[in-house]
Structure formats: C-alpha cells, structure tokens
Amino acid sequence: MFDPLDFISNESSSFHSPKGEDNTSSLVSNTECSAAEVVTETDGPVIDDIDIDAPIQVIDLPYVQLAPSEVVLTVLLLLKPGVSVNFGQEKRVTKQSSDSICNEKNIPPKYLKATVKWYEHMGNLNLNSKDKICTKIPRLGICQSSPELLGYYTNILSKYNKMDSNDKVVENILQEVSCRISEKCGRTAQPSMTREFQIDNLDCLIKLHEPSLTSDNLGLKTWGASLILSQKICSNFPQIKCCRGSKRVLELGAGTGLVGIAFAHKSLEIDLHSQYVIYLTDLPEILPNLRKNVEINDLNLTGKVHADVLDWTNSTPFVEKYGGDKFDIILIADPIYSPEHPKWVVDMIVEFLAKSGKVFLEVPVRAKYSKERQQLWDLLESHGLCGIVEEIDEGLDDWGNVKYIYKEIVWKST
C-alpha cells in the first residue's frame, strides 16, 4: 500500500510527487475508426439499435485534428470526474438527465448540440444522441485505463497549445485538458477539489474543499483516519453524549475538519439546541480552508463551532482568546508525522483534557512511524493517562487500504 507519508522521513519534510506517464503516441490515425463509425450505404434507413448502456472506447472520442473546438471542450467537461464520496468507495447512482449533467458540468446547450451533430455526421450510433453522449462519455472517464486517456489528452494538448490563447474556447480547452491529465496522475498531482463524505449514522452529507496537496501543507488533505474516527463517533454518539455531561469539544490538528464537522452535525441532529461548543484547531496556514469547510457545511452561523489556530508548541494565544477551561472531549486523527509530534500531542492533552474527560484517538499504522507511535503510548502512560478502549480498524484513503489503531484515553484517576 502506497502512502505519501512513507516518503517523508521522520527527519525530513521532503515530499515526492508521482511522475505522470509519458505517452505522446497518437491513439487515433486518419485510417482508424471504431466499428460504430463505419457506415455502409443501403437502400433502407439505418436502424439505431445501440443500447444506451453499450460501452465505448477512447477511439470513439472525437478525432482531435478534425473535431470543432466546442466538441472537444464538451468531451473534456464530460470526462471530468464526479465528486468523490468517501475516497471513491461509494458512487451516487441517481439517474440524471442530459440537461442535469450538462448543468452540473457547465456545458452550454449549444456545445452539446454541436457534439450530437458531430457524432451524427460521423455515423457513430454509439453516441448520436444527448442521452448517449452524457451517459457514456463520463462513464468512460471512470472505467478507461489511464494510459489510453492520457494519450488522447496529450493529443489535445499538442494541438491546442499551438493555437491562439486569446480564443476563450481554446483557453478553456487548455485549462480542462491540464486538469484531466493531472487527475490521471494521482492525488498529489491533482488540482483542488470538493469531496463528499457519507458518515454511517449521520443523516447529512459532509462536503469538504481540498486545495492542491503540497508536502508542507499535509493538513489540507483529508486522511483516512478522519473518516474512520468520524464513523466511530457518529455510530457511538449516544454513549459519547452521556459521557459525564460532556459539553466542550476540542479537535487537535483538524486539517479539513471532517471529524469536528461530523461531531457538530451529529450533536445538532440529535438536539437542535445542543449545548456542545466545538473548537476545530490547526496551524495558521491550514485555518482559511478549515473555516471554509465549516461554512460550506452551514456551521459558521450556529455559534457552536469555532475554527481557530492552536499551535501545539505555544497554546497561550488560544487560551487568552477562549479562556483556560478544560475540554470534556478531545478528538485527534492521524497526528504523528514527525519526531516532535508525540510530545506535542501529549502536551496538548495534558493541558486541555478535563479530569473527567476523554480523548478519542485514531492513528494509522505506518511502518516508518512505529518508533513515534510507541513514544506516544509511553508519554501518555508517564503523564497519568491510559487507554480504556483499544481497537484495530481498517479503512481506505487515496493511497489504498490502511490499518488503524483506535483508542479512548482517560486520566488514570477517573
């Protein structure tokens, strides 16, 4: 299982992005065409008996050298991936009309009409209607192997990179084809995106914005541990809710905010007048996106959710702003990716956890950080904290299957 943090030494912050595949060969020549594009003259009418679910191939896409720019742009927009749900584990299967799909992907009706005319002119029975085009081309983007589509995208880039960039359609083509290429080159090469998360036992869908991933801002990425911890929190909320009358909640290293946002929504789902006050915290460079996600999920006006800076090495500004009251619940997901983090995390727990409070912690089992994980357990023990629940979880994120350790931690005296 590939994990980008495996490339980050516990003594270094360097980050390696995967290289895109070099595939510049043309996949379509003047003499090549799909079976669906071969039209034989007959005395009778051509019968369109191609099922809307019949698959297409890259070769069925418009020939780059001949197709009008509007047609090429339409295809690029249709090939744009849909919103990722739970790291792609789930796909929404609600059937959409062609008009709805075009509206969602910002395709002007006249562009779609031009694309239908192109396929009618080419005699391609696979793609000679709005419904076929809007159903099959997006599906191709999901199912087709990366090398073949990358080759097609390279052909588009090669042609339009030489054209007048002042042409708005050409400009949009270059922008979209660059995005399609990056989307096929792994998460670290992808542009900013909006993800959706469907949490077990939570009625609402959570939407999170993620900027482009960089090595020095890993908190801008939603990691698998956050999803696993969110599932546990929402599934066991009745027990958590009753836990010693808990009211104040702190998330350390909130990142994109999934855990804290899930907690907030679950508390409001159970009681619209929930007395929980939730603080989602991270570093200054992470905060703008964290606040954006709080707003996207309609929590910014509740007065119950605060997103702010909490530096693990200097908590004074946070305490001065919000007071020194302890927290009944502390949420932590995937906090260890440097040698300093075990000490800093424990320092925050010791400073902010109420004597009757509880920590909910989810840590991925990364081979390169076994020493740091053990240091975390040892420091918790030496500061009078102990785990009362420990479970092994498995989950999925952008880089594959991951094993996690889940712990509920309290003061030994409780």
Coordinates of C-alpha atoms in Angstrom, one line a residue:
M1 CA 0.0 0.0 0.0
F2 CA 1.4 3.3 -1.1
D3 CA 1.2 6.2 1.4
P4 CA 2.8 9.6 0.6
L5 CA 3.9 10.0 4.2
D6 CA 6.1 7.0 3.7
F7 CA 8.2 9.2 1.5
I8 CA 8.6 11.8 4.3
S9 CA 11.5 10.9 6.5
N10 CA 10.9 11.3 10.2
E11 CA 13.9 13.7 10.0
S12 CA 12.9 15.4 6.8
S13 CA 9.9 17.2 5.3
S14 CA 10.6 16.4 1.7
F15 CA 7.7 15.1 -0.4
H16 CA 7.8 13.2 -3.7
S17 CA 5.0 13.5 -6.2
P18 CA 4.4 10.7 -8.7
K19 CA 5.5 11.4 -12.2
G20 CA 2.9 11.4 -14.9
E21 CA 3.3 8.8 -17.6
D22 CA 4.9 9.9 -20.8
N23 CA 2.6 8.8 -23.5
T24 CA 2.7 11.0 -26.5
S25 CA 1.8 8.5 -29.2
S26 CA -1.4 9.2 -31.1
L27 CA -4.1 6.7 -30.4
V28 CA -6.2 7.6 -33.4
S29 CA -5.0 7.9 -37.0
N30 CA -6.7 9.0 -40.2
T31 CA -7.3 5.4 -41.1
E32 CA -8.5 4.2 -37.7
C33 CA -12.1 4.2 -36.7
S34 CA -14.4 2.2 -34.4
A35 CA -16.9 -0.3 -35.7
A36 CA -19.7 2.1 -34.7
E37 CA -18.2 4.7 -37.1
V38 CA -18.3 2.5 -40.2
V39 CA -21.5 3.3 -42.1
T40 CA -22.5 1.3 -45.1
E41 CA -24.8 2.7 -47.7
T42 CA -28.1 0.8 -48.0
D43 CA -31.4 1.2 -49.7
G44 CA -33.2 1.4 -46.4
P45 CA -32.8 3.6 -43.3
V46 CA -30.1 3.0 -40.7
I47 CA -31.6 1.5 -37.6
D48 CA -30.2 2.9 -34.3
D49 CA -30.3 -0.2 -32.1
I50 CA -27.3 0.6 -30.0
D51 CA -28.2 0.3 -26.3
I52 CA -27.5 3.4 -24.2
D53 CA -25.6 1.1 -21.8
A54 CA -23.3 -0.3 -24.5
P55 CA -19.7 0.7 -23.6
I56 CA -17.5 3.0 -25.7
Q57 CA -13.7 3.2 -26.1
V58 CA -11.2 6.1 -26.3
I59 CA -11.3 5.6 -30.1
D60 CA -14.9 6.7 -30.1
L61 CA -14.0 10.1 -28.8
P62 CA -13.9 12.9 -31.4
Y63 CA -10.8 12.9 -33.6
V64 CA -8.8 15.8 -32.3
Q65 CA -7.5 17.0 -35.6
L66 CA -11.0 17.3 -37.2
A67 CA -13.5 17.9 -34.4
P68 CA -14.6 21.5 -33.7
S69 CA -13.2 23.1 -30.6
E70 CA -16.6 23.3 -28.9
V71 CA -17.0 19.5 -29.4
V72 CA -13.5 18.8 -27.9
L73 CA -14.3 21.1 -24.9
T74 CA -17.7 19.3 -24.4
V75 CA -16.0 16.0 -24.2
L76 CA -13.3 17.2 -21.8
L77 CA -16.0 18.6 -19.5
L78 CA -17.9 15.3 -19.6
L79 CA -14.8 13.4 -18.7
K80 CA -14.3 15.5 -15.6
P81 CA -14.6 13.1 -12.6
G82 CA -17.6 13.3 -10.4
V83 CA -17.4 14.3 -6.8
S84 CA -15.5 11.8 -4.7
V85 CA -17.5 10.1 -2.0
N86 CA -15.6 8.5 0.9
F87 CA -12.4 8.4 -1.1
G88 CA -14.3 6.9 -4.1
Q89 CA -15.6 3.9 -2.1
E90 CA -19.2 4.9 -3.0
K91 CA -20.8 6.2 -6.1
R92 CA -24.1 8.0 -6.2
V93 CA -26.3 6.1 -8.6
T94 CA -29.2 8.5 -9.0
K95 CA -30.0 8.7 -12.7
Q96 CA -29.6 12.2 -14.2
S97 CA -31.0 13.7 -17.3
S98 CA -28.6 15.0 -20.0
D99 CA -29.7 18.6 -19.2
S100 CA -28.9 18.0 -15.5
I101 CA -25.5 16.6 -16.3
C102 CA -24.7 19.5 -18.6
N103 CA -25.8 22.0 -16.0
E104 CA -23.6 20.3 -13.4
K105 CA -20.6 20.3 -15.6
N106 CA -21.2 23.8 -17.0
I107 CA -21.7 22.7 -20.6
P108 CA -23.6 25.2 -22.7
P109 CA -26.6 23.6 -24.6
K110 CA -25.3 24.8 -27.9
Y111 CA -22.0 22.9 -27.3
L112 CA -23.9 19.7 -26.6
K113 CA -26.0 20.2 -29.7
A114 CA -22.8 20.6 -31.7
T115 CA -21.4 17.4 -30.3
V116 CA -24.6 15.5 -31.2
K117 CA -24.3 16.8 -34.8
W118 CA -20.7 15.8 -34.9
Y119 CA -21.5 12.2 -34.0
E120 CA -24.5 12.1 -36.3
H121 CA -22.2 13.3 -39.2
M122 CA -19.6 10.7 -38.3
G123 CA -22.3 8.0 -38.3
N124 CA -21.4 6.8 -34.8
L125 CA -24.5 5.1 -33.5
N126 CA -22.9 4.7 -30.0
L127 CA -23.0 8.5 -29.4
N128 CA -25.6 10.0 -31.7
S129 CA -27.9 11.4 -29.0
K130 CA -27.7 13.7 -26.0
D131 CA -28.5 10.9 -23.6
K132 CA -25.9 8.6 -25.0
I133 CA -23.2 11.3 -25.0
C134 CA -24.0 12.4 -21.5
T135 CA -24.2 8.8 -20.2
K136 CA -21.3 7.0 -21.9
I137 CA -18.5 9.6 -22.1
P138 CA -18.5 10.3 -18.3
R139 CA -18.5 6.5 -17.7
L140 CA -15.5 6.2 -20.0
G141 CA -13.6 8.6 -17.7
I142 CA -14.2 6.3 -14.8
C143 CA -13.6 2.9 -16.4
Q144 CA -10.9 3.5 -19.0
S145 CA -7.3 2.8 -18.2
S146 CA -5.1 5.9 -17.6
P147 CA -2.6 5.4 -20.5
E148 CA -5.2 5.4 -23.2
L149 CA -6.9 8.5 -22.0
L150 CA -3.6 10.2 -21.3
G151 CA -2.6 9.6 -24.9
Y152 CA -5.9 11.3 -26.0
Y153 CA -5.4 14.2 -23.7
T154 CA -1.8 14.6 -24.9
N155 CA -3.1 14.9 -28.5
I156 CA -5.4 17.6 -27.5
L157 CA -2.7 19.5 -25.6
S158 CA -0.3 19.2 -28.5
K159 CA -2.8 20.7 -30.9
Y160 CA -4.3 23.5 -28.8
N161 CA -1.1 24.6 -27.2
K162 CA -0.1 25.9 -30.6
M163 CA -3.3 27.9 -31.2
D164 CA -4.3 31.4 -30.3
S165 CA -4.6 31.5 -26.5
N166 CA -6.8 34.6 -26.7
D167 CA -9.6 32.4 -28.0
K168 CA -11.8 31.7 -25.0
V169 CA -12.7 28.2 -26.1
V170 CA -9.0 27.4 -26.7
E171 CA -8.2 28.8 -23.3
N172 CA -10.9 26.6 -21.6
I173 CA -9.7 23.5 -23.5
L174 CA -6.1 24.0 -22.3
Q175 CA -7.3 24.5 -18.7
E176 CA -9.6 21.5 -18.8
V177 CA -7.1 19.1 -20.5
S178 CA -4.5 20.1 -18.0
C179 CA -6.9 19.2 -15.2
R180 CA -7.8 15.9 -16.8
I181 CA -4.1 15.0 -17.2
S182 CA -3.4 15.8 -13.5
E183 CA -6.4 13.8 -12.4
K184 CA -4.9 10.7 -14.0
C185 CA -1.5 11.2 -12.3
G186 CA -2.5 10.5 -8.7
R187 CA -3.8 12.6 -5.8
T188 CA -0.6 14.6 -5.3
A189 CA -0.8 15.9 -8.9
Q190 CA -4.5 16.8 -8.8
P191 CA -5.9 20.3 -8.6
S192 CA -8.2 21.5 -5.8
M193 CA -11.4 19.5 -5.3
T194 CA -14.5 19.1 -3.3
R195 CA -15.1 15.8 -1.7
E196 CA -18.2 14.3 -0.2
F197 CA -18.4 12.1 2.9
Q198 CA -21.3 10.0 3.9
I199 CA -20.9 9.0 7.5
D200 CA -22.6 6.0 9.0
N201 CA -25.5 7.0 11.3
L202 CA -25.3 10.7 10.1
D203 CA -28.2 12.0 8.1
C204 CA -26.5 14.8 6.3
L205 CA -23.7 14.6 3.6
I206 CA -20.5 16.4 4.6
K207 CA -18.7 18.4 1.9
L208 CA -15.0 19.3 2.2
H209 CA -12.9 21.5 0.0
E210 CA -9.3 20.3 -0.5
P211 CA -6.7 22.6 -2.2
S212 CA -3.9 21.1 -4.2
L213 CA -1.8 18.8 -2.0
T214 CA 1.8 20.0 -1.1
S215 CA 4.4 18.5 1.1
D216 CA 4.5 21.3 3.6
N217 CA 0.7 21.5 4.0
L218 CA -0.4 18.0 4.6
G219 CA -3.3 19.3 6.7
L220 CA -5.0 20.5 3.5
K221 CA -5.7 16.8 2.7
T222 CA -8.4 14.6 4.3
W223 CA -6.8 11.5 5.6
G224 CA -8.4 8.1 6.1
A225 CA -8.1 8.2 9.9
S226 CA -10.5 11.1 9.9
L227 CA -13.2 9.1 8.1
I228 CA -12.7 6.1 10.4
L229 CA -12.9 8.3 13.6
S230 CA -15.9 10.2 12.3
Q231 CA -17.7 6.9 11.7
K232 CA -17.0 5.7 15.2
I233 CA -18.1 9.0 16.8
C234 CA -21.4 9.1 14.9
S235 CA -22.1 5.4 15.5
N236 CA -21.4 5.6 19.2
F237 CA -22.7 9.1 19.8
P238 CA -25.4 8.0 22.4
Q239 CA -22.6 6.7 24.7
I240 CA -20.4 9.7 24.0
K241 CA -23.3 12.1 24.6
C242 CA -23.9 10.7 28.0
C243 CA -20.3 10.7 28.9
R244 CA -20.1 12.7 32.1
G245 CA -22.3 15.5 30.8
S246 CA -19.7 16.5 28.1
K247 CA -20.2 19.9 26.6
R248 CA -16.8 21.3 25.4
V249 CA -15.1 19.6 22.5
L250 CA -11.6 20.2 21.1
E251 CA -10.2 18.8 17.8
L252 CA -6.4 18.9 17.6
G253 CA -4.9 19.1 14.1
A254 CA -8.4 19.3 12.5
G255 CA -7.0 19.6 8.9
T256 CA -10.0 19.8 6.6
G257 CA -12.3 19.5 9.6
L258 CA -14.1 16.2 8.9
V259 CA -14.1 14.8 12.5
G260 CA -15.2 18.0 14.2
I261 CA -17.8 18.8 11.5
A262 CA -19.2 15.3 11.8
F263 CA -19.4 15.7 15.6
A264 CA -21.1 19.0 15.3
H265 CA -23.7 17.8 12.8
K266 CA -24.4 14.7 14.9
S267 CA -25.0 16.7 18.0
L268 CA -27.4 19.0 16.2
E269 CA -29.1 16.1 14.5
I270 CA -29.9 14.7 18.0
D271 CA -30.7 18.1 19.6
L272 CA -31.1 21.3 17.7
H273 CA -30.4 23.1 20.9
S274 CA -27.3 21.2 21.6
Q275 CA -25.1 22.7 24.3
Y276 CA -21.9 21.4 22.7
V277 CA -19.3 24.0 21.8
I278 CA -16.8 22.6 19.4
Y279 CA -13.3 24.1 18.6
L280 CA -11.6 22.9 15.4
T281 CA -7.9 23.9 15.6
D282 CA -4.8 23.7 13.4
L283 CA -1.9 25.8 12.2
P284 CA -2.3 29.3 10.6
E285 CA -1.7 28.1 7.0
I286 CA -4.5 25.4 7.4
L287 CA -7.0 27.8 9.0
P288 CA -8.5 29.5 5.9
N289 CA -9.5 26.2 4.3
L290 CA -10.7 24.8 7.6
R291 CA -13.0 27.9 8.1
K292 CA -14.2 27.5 4.5
N293 CA -15.3 23.9 5.2
V294 CA -17.1 25.0 8.4
E295 CA -19.0 27.5 6.2
I296 CA -19.7 25.0 3.4
N297 CA -21.4 22.7 5.9
D298 CA -23.6 25.5 7.3
L299 CA -22.0 25.5 10.8
N300 CA -20.5 29.0 10.7
L301 CA -23.7 30.7 11.9
T302 CA -24.6 28.3 14.7
G303 CA -22.3 29.9 17.3
K304 CA -21.4 26.4 18.4
V305 CA -18.4 25.7 16.1
H306 CA -15.2 27.7 16.2
A307 CA -12.2 27.2 13.8
D308 CA -9.0 28.8 15.0
V309 CA -5.3 28.5 15.4
L310 CA -3.8 26.3 18.2
D311 CA 0.0 25.9 18.0
W312 CA 1.0 22.8 19.8
T313 CA 4.2 24.5 20.9
N314 CA 2.6 27.7 22.2
S315 CA -1.0 27.5 23.3
T316 CA -1.0 30.9 25.0
P317 CA -2.8 32.9 22.2
F318 CA -5.6 30.3 22.1
V319 CA -6.0 30.3 25.9
E320 CA -6.0 34.1 26.0
K321 CA -8.8 34.2 23.4
Y322 CA -11.0 31.3 24.6
G323 CA -10.1 31.0 28.3
G324 CA -8.5 28.2 30.2
D325 CA -11.5 26.0 30.8
K326 CA -10.7 22.3 30.2
F327 CA -12.3 20.2 27.5
D328 CA -14.6 17.2 28.1
I329 CA -13.8 15.6 24.7
I330 CA -10.6 15.8 22.6
L331 CA -10.7 14.5 19.1
I332 CA -7.4 13.5 17.3
A333 CA -7.0 11.8 14.0
D334 CA -3.6 11.0 12.4
P335 CA -1.4 13.4 14.4
I336 CA 2.0 11.7 14.1
Y337 CA 4.3 12.5 11.1
S338 CA 7.4 13.9 12.7
P339 CA 9.6 13.0 15.8
E340 CA 8.3 16.0 17.7
H341 CA 4.6 15.2 17.4
P342 CA 4.3 12.6 20.2
K343 CA 5.5 15.1 22.8
W344 CA 3.4 18.0 21.4
V345 CA 0.2 15.9 21.2
V346 CA 0.6 14.7 24.8
D347 CA 1.4 18.2 26.0
M348 CA -1.9 19.4 24.5
I349 CA -3.8 16.5 26.0
V350 CA -2.3 17.2 29.5
E351 CA -3.1 20.9 29.2
F352 CA -6.6 20.8 27.9
L353 CA -8.3 17.5 29.0
A354 CA -10.7 17.8 31.9
K355 CA -10.2 15.3 34.8
S356 CA -13.4 13.6 33.8
G357 CA -12.8 14.0 30.1
K358 CA -11.9 11.5 27.3
V359 CA -9.7 11.5 24.2
F360 CA -10.8 9.8 21.1
L361 CA -7.7 9.0 19.0
E362 CA -7.3 7.3 15.6
V363 CA -3.7 6.6 14.5
P364 CA -2.7 4.9 11.2
V365 CA -0.2 2.1 11.4
R366 CA 2.7 3.4 9.3
A367 CA 5.8 1.3 9.3
K368 CA 8.2 4.3 9.3
Y369 CA 6.5 5.8 12.4
S370 CA 6.5 2.8 14.7
K371 CA 9.0 4.5 17.0
E372 CA 6.9 7.6 17.2
R373 CA 3.8 5.6 18.0
Q374 CA 5.5 3.8 20.8
Q375 CA 6.8 7.1 22.1
L376 CA 3.2 8.5 22.1
W377 CA 1.9 5.5 24.1
D378 CA 4.9 5.8 26.6
L379 CA 4.3 9.5 27.1
L380 CA 0.6 9.1 27.7
E381 CA 1.4 6.5 30.3
S382 CA 4.1 8.6 32.0
H383 CA 1.7 11.5 32.3
G384 CA -1.0 9.5 34.1
L385 CA -3.2 8.7 31.1
C386 CA -4.4 5.3 30.0
G387 CA -6.4 3.7 27.2
I388 CA -9.7 2.2 28.3
V389 CA -10.7 1.0 24.8
E390 CA -8.4 -0.1 22.0
E391 CA -9.5 -1.5 18.6
I392 CA -7.8 -2.2 15.3
D393 CA -9.6 -0.7 12.3
E394 CA -9.1 -1.0 8.6
G395 CA -10.1 1.7 6.0
L396 CA -9.4 3.2 2.7
D397 CA -8.0 6.5 1.5
D398 CA -6.5 7.9 -1.7
W399 CA -3.5 5.5 -1.5
G400 CA -5.2 2.3 -0.7
N401 CA -6.1 0.2 2.4
V402 CA -4.7 1.3 5.7
K403 CA -4.7 -0.3 9.2
Y404 CA -5.5 2.0 12.2
I405 CA -5.3 1.9 16.0
Y406 CA -8.3 3.4 17.8
K407 CA -8.0 4.4 21.5
E408 CA -10.2 6.0 24.1
I409 CA -8.0 7.6 26.7
V410 CA -8.7 9.0 30.1
W411 CA -6.9 10.1 33.2
K412 CA -5.9 7.1 35.4
S413 CA -7.6 8.5 38.4
T414 CA -11.0 8.5 36.8

